[in-house]
Coordinates of C-alpha atoms and ligand atoms in Angstrom, one line a residue:
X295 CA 103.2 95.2 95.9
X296 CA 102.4 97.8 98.4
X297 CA 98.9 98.8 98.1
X298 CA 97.6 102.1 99.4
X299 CA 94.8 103.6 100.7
X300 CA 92.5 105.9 102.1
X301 CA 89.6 107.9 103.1
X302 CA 88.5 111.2 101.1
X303 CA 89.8 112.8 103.6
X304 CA 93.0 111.1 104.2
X305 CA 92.1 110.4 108.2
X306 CA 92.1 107.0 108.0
X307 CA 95.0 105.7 105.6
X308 CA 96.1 102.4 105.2
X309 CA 98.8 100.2 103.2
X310 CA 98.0 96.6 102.3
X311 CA 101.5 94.5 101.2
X312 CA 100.5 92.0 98.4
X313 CA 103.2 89.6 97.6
X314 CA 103.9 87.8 95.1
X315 CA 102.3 91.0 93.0
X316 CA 98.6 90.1 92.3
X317 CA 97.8 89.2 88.9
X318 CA 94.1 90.1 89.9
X319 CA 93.1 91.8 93.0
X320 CA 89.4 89.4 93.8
X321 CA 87.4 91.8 95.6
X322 CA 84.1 90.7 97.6
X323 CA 81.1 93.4 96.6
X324 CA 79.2 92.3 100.1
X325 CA 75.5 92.2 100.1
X326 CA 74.9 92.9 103.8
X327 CA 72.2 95.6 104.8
X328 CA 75.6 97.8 105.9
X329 CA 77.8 97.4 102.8
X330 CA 74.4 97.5 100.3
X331 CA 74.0 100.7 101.5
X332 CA 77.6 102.0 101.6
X333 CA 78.8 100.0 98.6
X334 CA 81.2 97.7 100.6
X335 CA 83.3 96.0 98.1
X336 CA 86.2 94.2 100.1
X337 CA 89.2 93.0 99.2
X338 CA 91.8 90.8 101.5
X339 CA 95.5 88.8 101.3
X340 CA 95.4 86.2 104.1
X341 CA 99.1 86.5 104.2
X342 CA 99.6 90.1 103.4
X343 CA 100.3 92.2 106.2
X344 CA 98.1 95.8 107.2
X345 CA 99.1 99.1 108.3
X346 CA 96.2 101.3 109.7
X347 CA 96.9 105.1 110.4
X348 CA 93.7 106.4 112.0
X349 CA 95.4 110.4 112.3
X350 CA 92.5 111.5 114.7
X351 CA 90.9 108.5 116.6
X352 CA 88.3 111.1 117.4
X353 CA 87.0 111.7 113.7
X354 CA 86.1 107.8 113.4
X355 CA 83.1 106.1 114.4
X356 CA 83.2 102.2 114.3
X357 CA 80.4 100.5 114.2
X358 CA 79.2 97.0 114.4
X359 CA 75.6 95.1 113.8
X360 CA 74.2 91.7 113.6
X361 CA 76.5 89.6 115.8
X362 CA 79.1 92.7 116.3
X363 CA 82.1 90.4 115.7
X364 CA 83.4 93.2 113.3
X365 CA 84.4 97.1 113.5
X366 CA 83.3 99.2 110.2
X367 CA 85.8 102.2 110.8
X368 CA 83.9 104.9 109.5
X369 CA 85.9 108.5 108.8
X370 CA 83.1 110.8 110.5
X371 CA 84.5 113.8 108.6
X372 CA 84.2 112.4 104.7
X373 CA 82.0 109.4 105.4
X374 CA 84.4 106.3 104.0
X375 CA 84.8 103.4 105.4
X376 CA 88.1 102.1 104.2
X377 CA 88.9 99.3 106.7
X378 CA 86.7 96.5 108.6
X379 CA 88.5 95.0 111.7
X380 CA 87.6 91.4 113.3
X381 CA 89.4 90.6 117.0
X382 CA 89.5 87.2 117.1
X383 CA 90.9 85.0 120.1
X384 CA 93.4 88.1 120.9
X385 CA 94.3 88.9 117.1
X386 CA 93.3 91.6 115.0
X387 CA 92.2 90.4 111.6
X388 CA 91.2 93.1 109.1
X389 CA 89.7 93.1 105.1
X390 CA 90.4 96.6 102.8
X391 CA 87.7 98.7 100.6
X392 CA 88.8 98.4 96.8
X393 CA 87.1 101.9 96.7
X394 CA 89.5 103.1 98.7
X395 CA 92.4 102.1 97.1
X396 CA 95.1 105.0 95.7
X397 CA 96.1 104.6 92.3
X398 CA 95.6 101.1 92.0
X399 CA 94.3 99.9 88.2
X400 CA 90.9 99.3 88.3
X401 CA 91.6 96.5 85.8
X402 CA 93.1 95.1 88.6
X403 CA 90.2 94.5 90.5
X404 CA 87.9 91.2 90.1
X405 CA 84.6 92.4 91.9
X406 CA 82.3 89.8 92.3
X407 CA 78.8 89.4 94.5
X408 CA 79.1 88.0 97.9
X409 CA 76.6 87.0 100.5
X410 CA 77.7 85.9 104.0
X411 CA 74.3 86.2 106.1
X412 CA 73.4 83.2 106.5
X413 CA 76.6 82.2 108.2
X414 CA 76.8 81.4 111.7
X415 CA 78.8 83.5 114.2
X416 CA 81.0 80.1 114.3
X417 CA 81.5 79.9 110.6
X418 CA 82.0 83.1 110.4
X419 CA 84.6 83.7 112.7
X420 CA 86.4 80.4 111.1
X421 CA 85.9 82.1 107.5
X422 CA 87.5 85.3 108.7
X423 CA 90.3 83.4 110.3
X424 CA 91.0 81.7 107.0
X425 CA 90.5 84.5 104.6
X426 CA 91.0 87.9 106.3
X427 CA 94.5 89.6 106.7
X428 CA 96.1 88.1 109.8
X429 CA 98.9 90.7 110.2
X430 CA 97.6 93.8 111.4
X431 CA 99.1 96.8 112.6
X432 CA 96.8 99.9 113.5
X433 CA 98.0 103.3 114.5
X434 CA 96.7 106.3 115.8
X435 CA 98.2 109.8 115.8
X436 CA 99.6 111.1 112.8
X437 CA 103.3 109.6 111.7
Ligands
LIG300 ZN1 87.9 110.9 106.0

């Protein structure tokens, strides 16, 4: 299943491959000051692969707090922030907003509560490895 996805504005876009096709898509409603605020509801496939298309670079702020081991790529035109990227040890590792999905069933989509502060950077970074997509790819300029 190729899932896709996007901004408002369709700045940032990306396409998250899902295979076998997901029965249930279990998405991770964060409870971090950033993603209480901005509704961060994540969802990732540890051994799906990513493609990011950022069209203009320049129309996306990415911001990072607490330990700053991860990039909130923020559209600066429409305000959505429809990917969070971790480098670790030389790879990019990413995890996908549900709200940004396109056209994907929202029956689809097992939201649950998550908490991760009180995580280490350590744990953290080993959870990520784990858990997060692993196959990346992220573009910029338009196709
Ligand atoms: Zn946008």
């Amino acid at each position: 299943m190729l899932i896709p996805g996007s901004c408002h504005c369709g700045n940032i876009t990306f396409g998250l491959t899902w295979e076998p096709e997901p029965m249930q898509i279990p998405a991770r409603a964060c409870d971090c000051s950033f993603c209480t605020r901005h509704g961060g509801v994540w969802t990732s496939k540890p051994t799906g692969s990513l493609k990011i298309v950022v069209a203009d670079p320049l129309l996306v702020s990415r911001y990072s707090f607490g330990t700053k081991t991860a990039e909130f790529h923020i559209c600066s035109r429409c305000g959505v922030v429809p990917v969070v990227t971790s480098g670790i040890e030389g790879r990019l590792y990413a995890v996908v907003s549900v709200n940004a999905f396109d056209g994907v069933a929202s029956s689809l989509v097992q939201r649950a509560a998550a908490t991760f502060d009180a995580e280490s950077e350590d744990v953290r970074l080993t959870r990520r490895k784990r858990n997060w997509i692993a196959d990346v790819e992220y573009r910029e300029g338009s196709a």
